[in-house]
CSV table of C-alpha atoms in Angstrom, one decimal:
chain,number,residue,atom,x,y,z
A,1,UNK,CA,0.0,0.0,0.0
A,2,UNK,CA,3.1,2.4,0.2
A,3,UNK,CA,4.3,1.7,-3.2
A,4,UNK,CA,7.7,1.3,-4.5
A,5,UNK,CA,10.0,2.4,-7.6
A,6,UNK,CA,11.5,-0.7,-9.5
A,7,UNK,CA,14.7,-0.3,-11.4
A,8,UNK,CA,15.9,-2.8,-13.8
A,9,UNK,CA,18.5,-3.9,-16.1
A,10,UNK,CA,19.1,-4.7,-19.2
A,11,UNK,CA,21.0,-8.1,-19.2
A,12,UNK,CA,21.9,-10.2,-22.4
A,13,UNK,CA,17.9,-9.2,-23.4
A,14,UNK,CA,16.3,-10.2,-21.1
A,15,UNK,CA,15.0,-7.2,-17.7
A,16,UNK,CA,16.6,-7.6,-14.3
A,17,UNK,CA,15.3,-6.0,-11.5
A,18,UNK,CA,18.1,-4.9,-10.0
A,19,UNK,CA,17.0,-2.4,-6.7
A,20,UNK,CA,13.6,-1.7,-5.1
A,21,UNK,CA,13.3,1.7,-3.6
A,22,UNK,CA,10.7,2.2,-0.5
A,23,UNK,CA,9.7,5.3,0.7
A,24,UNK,CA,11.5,6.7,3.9
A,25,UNK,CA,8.7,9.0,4.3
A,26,UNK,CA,6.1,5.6,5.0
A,27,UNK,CA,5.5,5.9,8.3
A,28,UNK,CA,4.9,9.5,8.1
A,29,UNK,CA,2.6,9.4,5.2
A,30,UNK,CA,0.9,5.7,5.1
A,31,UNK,CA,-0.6,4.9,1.9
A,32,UNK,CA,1.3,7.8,0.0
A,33,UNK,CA,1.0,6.0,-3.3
A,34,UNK,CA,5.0,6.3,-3.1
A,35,UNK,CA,6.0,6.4,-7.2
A,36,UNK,CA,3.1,7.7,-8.7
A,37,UNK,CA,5.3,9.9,-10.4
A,38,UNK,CA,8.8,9.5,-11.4
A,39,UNK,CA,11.4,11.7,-13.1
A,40,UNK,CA,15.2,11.0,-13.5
A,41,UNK,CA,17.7,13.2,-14.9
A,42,UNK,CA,21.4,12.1,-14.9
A,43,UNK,CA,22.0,11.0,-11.8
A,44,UNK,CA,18.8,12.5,-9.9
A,45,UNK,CA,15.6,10.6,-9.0
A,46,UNK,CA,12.6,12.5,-8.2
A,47,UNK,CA,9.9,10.2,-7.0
A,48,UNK,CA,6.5,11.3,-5.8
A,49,UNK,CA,4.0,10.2,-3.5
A,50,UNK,CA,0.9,12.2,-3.9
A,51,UNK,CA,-1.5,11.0,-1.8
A,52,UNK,CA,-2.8,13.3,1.3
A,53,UNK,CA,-0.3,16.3,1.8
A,54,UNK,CA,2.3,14.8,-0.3
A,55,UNK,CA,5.7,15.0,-0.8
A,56,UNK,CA,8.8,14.2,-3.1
A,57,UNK,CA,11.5,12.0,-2.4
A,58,UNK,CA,14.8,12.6,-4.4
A,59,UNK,CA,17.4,9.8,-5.0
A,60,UNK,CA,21.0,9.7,-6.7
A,61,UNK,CA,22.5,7.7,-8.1
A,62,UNK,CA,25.8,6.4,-6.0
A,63,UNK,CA,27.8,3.2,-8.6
A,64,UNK,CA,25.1,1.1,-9.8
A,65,UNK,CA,22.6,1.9,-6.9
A,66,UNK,CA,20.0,4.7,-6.2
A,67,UNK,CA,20.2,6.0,-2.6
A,68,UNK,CA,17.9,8.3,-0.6
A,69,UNK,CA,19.3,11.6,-0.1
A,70,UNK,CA,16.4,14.0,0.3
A,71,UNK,CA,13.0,15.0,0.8
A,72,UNK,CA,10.6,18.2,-0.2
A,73,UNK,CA,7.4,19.1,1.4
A,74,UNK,CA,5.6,22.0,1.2
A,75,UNK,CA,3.8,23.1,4.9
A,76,UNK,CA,0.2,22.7,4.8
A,77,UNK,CA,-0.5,26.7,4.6
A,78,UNK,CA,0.9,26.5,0.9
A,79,UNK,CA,-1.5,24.2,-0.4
A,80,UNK,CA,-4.8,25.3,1.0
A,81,UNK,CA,-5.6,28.4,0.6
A,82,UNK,CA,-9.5,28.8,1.4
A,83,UNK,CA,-10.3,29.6,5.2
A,84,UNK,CA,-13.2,26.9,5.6
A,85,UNK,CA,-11.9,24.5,3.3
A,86,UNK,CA,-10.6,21.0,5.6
A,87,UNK,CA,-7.4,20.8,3.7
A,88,UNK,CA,-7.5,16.7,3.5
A,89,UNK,CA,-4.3,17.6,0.9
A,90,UNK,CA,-2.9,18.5,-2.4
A,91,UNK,CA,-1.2,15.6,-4.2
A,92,UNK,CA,1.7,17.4,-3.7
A,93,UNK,CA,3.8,15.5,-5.8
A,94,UNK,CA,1.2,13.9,-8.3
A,95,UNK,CA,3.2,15.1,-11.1
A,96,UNK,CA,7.2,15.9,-11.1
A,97,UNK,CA,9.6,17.0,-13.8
A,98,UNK,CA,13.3,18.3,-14.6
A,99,UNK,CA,14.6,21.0,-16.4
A,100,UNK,CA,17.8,22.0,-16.5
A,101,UNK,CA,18.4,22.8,-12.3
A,102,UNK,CA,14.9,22.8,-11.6
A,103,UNK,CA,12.1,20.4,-10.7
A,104,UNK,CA,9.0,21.2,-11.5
A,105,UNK,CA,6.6,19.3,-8.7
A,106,UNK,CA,2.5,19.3,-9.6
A,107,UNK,CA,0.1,19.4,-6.6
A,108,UNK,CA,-3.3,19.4,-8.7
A,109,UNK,CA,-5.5,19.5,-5.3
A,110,UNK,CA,-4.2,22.9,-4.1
A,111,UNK,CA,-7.3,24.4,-2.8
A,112,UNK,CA,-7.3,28.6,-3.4
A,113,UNK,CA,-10.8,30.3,-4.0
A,114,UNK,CA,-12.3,27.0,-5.2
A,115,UNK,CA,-11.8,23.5,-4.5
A,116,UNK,CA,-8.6,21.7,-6.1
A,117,UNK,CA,-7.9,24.2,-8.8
A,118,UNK,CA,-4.0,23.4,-8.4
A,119,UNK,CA,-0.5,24.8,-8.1
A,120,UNK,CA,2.5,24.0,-9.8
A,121,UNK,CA,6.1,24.9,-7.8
A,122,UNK,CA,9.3,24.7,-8.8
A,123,UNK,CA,12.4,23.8,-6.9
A,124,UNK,CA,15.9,24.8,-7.8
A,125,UNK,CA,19.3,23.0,-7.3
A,126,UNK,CA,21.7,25.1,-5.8
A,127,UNK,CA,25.4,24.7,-6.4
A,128,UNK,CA,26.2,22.9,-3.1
A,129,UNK,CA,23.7,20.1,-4.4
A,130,UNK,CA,20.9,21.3,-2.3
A,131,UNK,CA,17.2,22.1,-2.8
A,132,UNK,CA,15.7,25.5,-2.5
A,133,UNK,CA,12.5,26.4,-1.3
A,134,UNK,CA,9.8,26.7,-4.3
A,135,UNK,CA,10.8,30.0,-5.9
A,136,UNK,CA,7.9,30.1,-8.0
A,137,UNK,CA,4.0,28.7,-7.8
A,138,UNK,CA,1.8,28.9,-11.0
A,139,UNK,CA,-1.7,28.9,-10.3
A,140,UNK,CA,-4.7,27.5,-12.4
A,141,UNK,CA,-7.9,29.3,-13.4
A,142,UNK,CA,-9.8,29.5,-10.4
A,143,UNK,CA,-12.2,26.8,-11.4
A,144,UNK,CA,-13.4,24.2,-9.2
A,145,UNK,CA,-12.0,20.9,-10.1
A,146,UNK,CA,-9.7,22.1,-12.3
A,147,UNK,CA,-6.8,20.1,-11.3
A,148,UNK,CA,-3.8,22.3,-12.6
A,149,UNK,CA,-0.1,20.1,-11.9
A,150,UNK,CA,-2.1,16.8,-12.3
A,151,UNK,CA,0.4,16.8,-15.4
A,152,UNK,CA,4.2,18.9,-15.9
A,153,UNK,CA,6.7,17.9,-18.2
């Protein structure tokens, strides 16, 4: 029920798995639906886990095997923006993406003015290797059920 990212290899034709990464995040967010998203760029996994709040956990690459070296969250406040609304969660992390130093992280279920009319923000890498706080949020028309992040690329 947490979920898991499988990577493989290619041997002789045929698909090894190789590594099965778990979310560290579990047994704060049970049921995350852990690799719902998935983006890789060089040696940089960005994996999602949408479910409630949300959040993003990144791997790298270290030899042959992906290790867990970071996690981004945004607090609550960020992703519900209505007064009255419950704030149940985002999907913070539905939908993640690279460009370049950035990753771009989807949270269709932002709640601002109407219900889950979505936020997209994006993260940069700074030259130490670290993550910045989101620098940038782009909102959706303020329609109810709108859904804007559900998808980034």
């Amino acid at each position: 029920a947490y979920g898991a990212v499988y990577v493989f290899d290619l041997v002789d034709g045929v698909w090894l798995e190789r590594q099965r990464l778990t979310d560290p995040g579990s047994a704060t967010w049970p049921h995350g639906y852990f690799g719902s998203s998935l983006a890789v760029q060089g040696d940089t996994m960005a994996a999602g886990a949408s479910r409630s709040t949300g959040h993003v956990a990144l791997f790298v690459r270290t030899g042959r095997d992906w290790v867990y070296a970071d996690q981004l969250t945004l607090d609550e406040s960020a992703l519900c923006m209505m007064p009255y609304a419950d704030c149940y969660g985002a999907s913070f992390g539905e939908a993640v993406a690279f460009d370049g130093p950035h990753l771009i992280v989807g949270a269709p279920e932002t709640e601002y003015e109407v219900r889950d009319a979505g936020t997209v923000h994006v993260f940069t890498r700074t030259a130490s290797g670290a993550w910045s706080a989101p620098d940038d949020v782009a909102r959706g028309p303020r329609r109810s059920m709108h859904r804007f992040g559900s998808s980034v690329s």
